[in-house]
Protein backbone atom coordinates (compact mmCIF):
# COMPACT_ATOMS: atom_id res chain seq x y z
CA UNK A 1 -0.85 -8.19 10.54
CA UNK A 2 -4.66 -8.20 11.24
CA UNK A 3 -5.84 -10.07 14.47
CA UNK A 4 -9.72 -10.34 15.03
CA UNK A 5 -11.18 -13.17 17.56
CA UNK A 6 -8.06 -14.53 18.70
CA UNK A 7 -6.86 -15.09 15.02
CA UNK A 8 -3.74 -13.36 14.00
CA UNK A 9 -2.85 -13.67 10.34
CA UNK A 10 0.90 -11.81 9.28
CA UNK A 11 1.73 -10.44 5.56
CA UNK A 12 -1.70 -9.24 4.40
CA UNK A 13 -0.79 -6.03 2.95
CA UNK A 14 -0.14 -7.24 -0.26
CA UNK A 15 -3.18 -9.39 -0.70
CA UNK A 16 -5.73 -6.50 0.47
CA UNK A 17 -3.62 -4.29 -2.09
CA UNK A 18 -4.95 -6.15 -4.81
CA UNK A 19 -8.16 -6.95 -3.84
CA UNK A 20 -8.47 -3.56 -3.25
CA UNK A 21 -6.92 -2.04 -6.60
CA UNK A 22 -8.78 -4.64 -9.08
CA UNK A 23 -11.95 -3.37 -7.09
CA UNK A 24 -13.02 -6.93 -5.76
CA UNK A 25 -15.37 -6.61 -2.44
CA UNK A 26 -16.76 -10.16 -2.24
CA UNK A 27 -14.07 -12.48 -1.60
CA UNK A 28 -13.22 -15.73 0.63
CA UNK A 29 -9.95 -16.50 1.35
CA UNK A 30 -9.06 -20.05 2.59
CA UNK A 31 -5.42 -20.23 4.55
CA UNK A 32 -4.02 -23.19 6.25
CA UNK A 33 -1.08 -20.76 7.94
CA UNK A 34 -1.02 -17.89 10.04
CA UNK A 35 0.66 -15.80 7.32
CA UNK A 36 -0.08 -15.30 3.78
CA UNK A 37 2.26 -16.27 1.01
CA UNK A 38 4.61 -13.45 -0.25
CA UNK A 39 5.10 -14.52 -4.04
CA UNK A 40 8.02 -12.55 -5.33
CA UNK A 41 7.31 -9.58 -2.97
CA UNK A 42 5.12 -7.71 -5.42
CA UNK A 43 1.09 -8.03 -5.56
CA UNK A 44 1.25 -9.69 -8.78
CA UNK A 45 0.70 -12.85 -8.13
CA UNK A 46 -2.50 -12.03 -6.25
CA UNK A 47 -3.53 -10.08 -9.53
CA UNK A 48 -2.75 -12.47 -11.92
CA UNK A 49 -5.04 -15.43 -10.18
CA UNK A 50 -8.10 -13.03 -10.07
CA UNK A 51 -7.58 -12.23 -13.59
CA UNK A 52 -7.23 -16.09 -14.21
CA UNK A 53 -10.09 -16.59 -11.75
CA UNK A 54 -12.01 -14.19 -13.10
CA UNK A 55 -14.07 -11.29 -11.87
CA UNK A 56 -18.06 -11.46 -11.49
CA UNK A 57 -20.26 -7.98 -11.24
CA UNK A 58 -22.55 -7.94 -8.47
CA UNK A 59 -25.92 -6.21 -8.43
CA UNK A 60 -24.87 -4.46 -4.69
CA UNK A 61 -24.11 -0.84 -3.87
CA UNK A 62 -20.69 -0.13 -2.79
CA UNK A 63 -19.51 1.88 0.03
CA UNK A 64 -17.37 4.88 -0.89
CA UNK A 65 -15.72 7.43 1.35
CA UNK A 66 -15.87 11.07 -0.06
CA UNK A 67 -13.23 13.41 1.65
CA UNK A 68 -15.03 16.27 2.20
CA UNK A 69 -12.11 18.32 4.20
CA UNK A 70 -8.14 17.85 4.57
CA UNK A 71 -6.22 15.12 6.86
CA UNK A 72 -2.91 16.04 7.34
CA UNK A 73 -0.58 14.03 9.32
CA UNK A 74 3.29 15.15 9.27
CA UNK A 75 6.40 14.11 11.15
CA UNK A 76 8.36 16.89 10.20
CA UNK A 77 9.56 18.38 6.54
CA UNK A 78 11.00 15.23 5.37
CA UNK A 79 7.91 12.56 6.25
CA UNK A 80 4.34 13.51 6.10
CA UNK A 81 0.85 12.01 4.56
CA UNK A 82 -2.48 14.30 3.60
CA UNK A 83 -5.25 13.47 1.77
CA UNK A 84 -7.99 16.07 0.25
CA UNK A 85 -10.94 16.16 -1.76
CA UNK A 86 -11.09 14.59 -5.17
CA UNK A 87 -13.61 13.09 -7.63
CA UNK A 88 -10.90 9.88 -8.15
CA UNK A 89 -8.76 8.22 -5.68
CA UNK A 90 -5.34 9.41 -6.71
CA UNK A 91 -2.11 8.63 -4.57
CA UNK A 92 0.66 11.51 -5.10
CA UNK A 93 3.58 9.79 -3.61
CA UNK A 94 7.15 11.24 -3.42
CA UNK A 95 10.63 9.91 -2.27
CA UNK A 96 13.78 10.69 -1.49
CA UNK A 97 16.89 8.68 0.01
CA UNK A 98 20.73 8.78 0.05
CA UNK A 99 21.24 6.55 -2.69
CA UNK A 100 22.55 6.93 -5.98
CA UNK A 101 20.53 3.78 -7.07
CA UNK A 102 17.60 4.61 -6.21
CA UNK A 103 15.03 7.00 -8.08
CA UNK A 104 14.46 10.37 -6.56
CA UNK A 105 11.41 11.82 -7.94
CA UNK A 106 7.34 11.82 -7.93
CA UNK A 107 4.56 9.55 -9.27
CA UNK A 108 0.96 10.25 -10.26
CA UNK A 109 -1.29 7.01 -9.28
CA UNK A 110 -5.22 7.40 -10.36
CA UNK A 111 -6.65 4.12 -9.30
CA UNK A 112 -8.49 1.64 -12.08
CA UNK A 113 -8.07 -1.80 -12.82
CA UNK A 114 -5.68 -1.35 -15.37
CA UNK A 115 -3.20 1.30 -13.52
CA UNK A 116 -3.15 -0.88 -10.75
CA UNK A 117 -2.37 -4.20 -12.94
CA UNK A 118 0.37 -2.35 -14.28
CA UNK A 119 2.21 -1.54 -10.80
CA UNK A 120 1.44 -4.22 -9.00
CA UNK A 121 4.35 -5.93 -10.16
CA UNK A 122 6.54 -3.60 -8.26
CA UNK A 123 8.52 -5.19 -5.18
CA UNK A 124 8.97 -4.28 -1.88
CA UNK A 125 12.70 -2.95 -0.53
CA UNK A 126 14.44 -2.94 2.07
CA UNK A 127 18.20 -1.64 3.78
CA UNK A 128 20.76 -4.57 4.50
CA UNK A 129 20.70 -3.51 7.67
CA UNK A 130 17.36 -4.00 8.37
CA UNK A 131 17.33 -7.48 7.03
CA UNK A 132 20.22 -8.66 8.86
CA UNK A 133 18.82 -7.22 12.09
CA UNK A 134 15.57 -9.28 10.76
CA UNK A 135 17.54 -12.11 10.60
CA UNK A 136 19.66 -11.67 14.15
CA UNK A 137 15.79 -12.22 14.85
CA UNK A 138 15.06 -14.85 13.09
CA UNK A 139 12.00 -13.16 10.80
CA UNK A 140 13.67 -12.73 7.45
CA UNK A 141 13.24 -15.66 5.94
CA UNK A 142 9.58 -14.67 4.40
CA UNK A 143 12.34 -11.66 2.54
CA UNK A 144 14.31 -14.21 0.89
CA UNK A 145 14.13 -13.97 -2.67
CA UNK A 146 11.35 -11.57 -2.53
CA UNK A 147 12.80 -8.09 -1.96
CA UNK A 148 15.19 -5.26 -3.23
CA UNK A 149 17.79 -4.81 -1.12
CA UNK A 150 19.97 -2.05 -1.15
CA UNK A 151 23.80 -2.24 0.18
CA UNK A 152 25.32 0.14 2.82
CA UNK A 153 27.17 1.93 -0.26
CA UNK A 154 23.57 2.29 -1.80
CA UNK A 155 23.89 -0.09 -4.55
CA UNK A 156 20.98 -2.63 -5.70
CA UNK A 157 21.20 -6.26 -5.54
CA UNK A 158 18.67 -6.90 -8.01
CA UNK A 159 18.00 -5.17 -11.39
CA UNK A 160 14.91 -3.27 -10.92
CA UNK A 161 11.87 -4.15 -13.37
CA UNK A 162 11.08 -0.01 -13.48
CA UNK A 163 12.92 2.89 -12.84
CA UNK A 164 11.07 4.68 -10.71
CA UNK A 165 9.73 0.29 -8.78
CA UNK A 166 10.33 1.69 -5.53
CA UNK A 167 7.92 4.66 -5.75
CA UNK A 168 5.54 2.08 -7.31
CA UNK A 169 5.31 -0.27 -4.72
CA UNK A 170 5.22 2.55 -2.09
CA UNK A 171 1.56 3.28 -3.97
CA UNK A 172 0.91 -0.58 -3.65
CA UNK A 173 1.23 -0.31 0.51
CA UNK A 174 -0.15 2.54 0.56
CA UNK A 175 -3.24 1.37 -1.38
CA UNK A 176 -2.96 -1.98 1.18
CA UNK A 177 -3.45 0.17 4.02
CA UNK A 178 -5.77 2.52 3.35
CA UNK A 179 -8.00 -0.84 1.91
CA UNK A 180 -8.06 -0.63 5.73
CA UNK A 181 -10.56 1.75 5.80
CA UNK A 182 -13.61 -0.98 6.04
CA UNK A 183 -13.08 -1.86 2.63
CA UNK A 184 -14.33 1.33 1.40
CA UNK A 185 -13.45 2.86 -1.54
CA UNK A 186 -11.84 6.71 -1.24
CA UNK A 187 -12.91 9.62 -3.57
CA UNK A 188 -9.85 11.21 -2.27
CA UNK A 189 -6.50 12.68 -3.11
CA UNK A 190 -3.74 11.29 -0.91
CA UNK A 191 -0.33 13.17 -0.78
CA UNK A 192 2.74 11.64 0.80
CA UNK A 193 6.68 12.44 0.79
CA UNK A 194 8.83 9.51 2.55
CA UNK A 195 5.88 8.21 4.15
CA UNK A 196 5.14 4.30 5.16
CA UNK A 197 2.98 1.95 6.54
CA UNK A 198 2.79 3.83 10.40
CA UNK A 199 1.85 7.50 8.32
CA UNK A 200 -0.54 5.09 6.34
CA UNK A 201 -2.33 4.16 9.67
CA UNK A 202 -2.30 7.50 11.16
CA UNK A 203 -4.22 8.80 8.24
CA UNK A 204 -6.98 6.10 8.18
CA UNK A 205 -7.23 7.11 12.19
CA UNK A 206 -7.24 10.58 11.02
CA UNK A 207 -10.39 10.15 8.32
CA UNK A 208 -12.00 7.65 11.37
CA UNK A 209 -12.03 9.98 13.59
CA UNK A 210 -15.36 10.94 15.19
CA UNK A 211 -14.81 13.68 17.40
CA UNK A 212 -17.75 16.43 16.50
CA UNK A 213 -14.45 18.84 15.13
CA UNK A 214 -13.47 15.63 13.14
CA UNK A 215 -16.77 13.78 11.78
CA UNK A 216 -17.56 16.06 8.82
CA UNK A 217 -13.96 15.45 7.48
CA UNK A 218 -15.99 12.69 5.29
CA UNK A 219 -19.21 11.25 4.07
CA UNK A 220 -19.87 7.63 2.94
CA UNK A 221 -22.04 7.38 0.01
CA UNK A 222 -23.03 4.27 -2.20
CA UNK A 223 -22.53 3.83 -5.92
């Protein structure tokens, strides 16, 4: 969630996803809740009302951070995030889990409007476990509906709407994190294997950082 003068507002990663990967900067968002509405657990229904809204150019600069040296962050073999120097902002984003279900494999993300538009129908998953520990706690009823879930023998309860959806809306988060960033668009090449939304975090610390062996990890330029 994001929390800024005493306001705390819960489920925004999905929302700054798409504002972020249909490249809108100028925005206001009206709530009358302290959490935003989930849809079907994909960012699709955020894209599909700014295409319906539609989308006005603006004669501003925007902000872009270049990556000018690595960020590597890394749990151990199996988990890690790094991001290097690119002329695009391309997410490289790997996976692999014990289940037969579930695609093991890669995916190759460059960000435009019309790469994102086609992933951003890609839903969020989760372990039956987790959800019923979610709901010992009473916080899974914004999941209802709205998510994969995956049995403890590793089968699906939904039919997936791609193969490889569960790679696809790792790039989503990922892209809803790193929108983090002060809303600044990355000329970067991110790497990650297993990662999630803490790794995400750690590497927008990482390229914040401005520690004088840090600061020249990145420039901001306009375009």
């Amino acid at each position: 969630g994001l929390t800024s003068d005493g306001f705390h507002i819960e489920g925004v990663e999905h929302i700054l996803s798409a504002l972020y990967g249909m490249f809108i900067d100028n925005v206001v968002i009206e709530l009358r809740n302290h959490e935003i509405p989930q849809g079907d657990g994909s960012s699709f229904v955020y894209v599909d009302a700014i295409l319906d809204a539609g989308i006005e150019e603006q004669n501003a600069s925007r902000p872009l951070l270049v990556v000018k040296r690595p960020v590597v962050i890394k749990e151990d073999f199996e988990r890690f995030i790094s991001i290097v120097p690119s002329d695009s902002f391309t997410i490289h984003y790997s996976m692999g889990l014990p289940y037969p279900e579930i695609v093991h494999g890669e995916i190759e993300f460059t960000l435009t409007r019309d790469s994102y538009t086609d992933i951003s129908n890609s839903r969020t998953w989760a372990e039956r476990s987790h959800i019923d520990r979610l709901h010992a706690m009473g916080r899974a009823k914004a999941l209802e509906g709205r998510c994969i879930v995956i049995n403890e023998d590793g089968e699906l309860e939904q039919e997936l709407r791609h193969e490889d959806e569960t790679m696809r809306h790792k790039v989503v988060d990922c892209i809803g994190d790193l929108s983090l960033l002060h809303g600044m668009y990355i000329l970067g090449r991110v790497r990650a294997h297993n990662a999630g939304h803490k790794m995400h975090h750690q590497l927008i610390k990482g390229l914040l950082d401005d520690s004088s062996d840090s600061s020249s990890r990145r420039v901001l330029r306009y375009s």
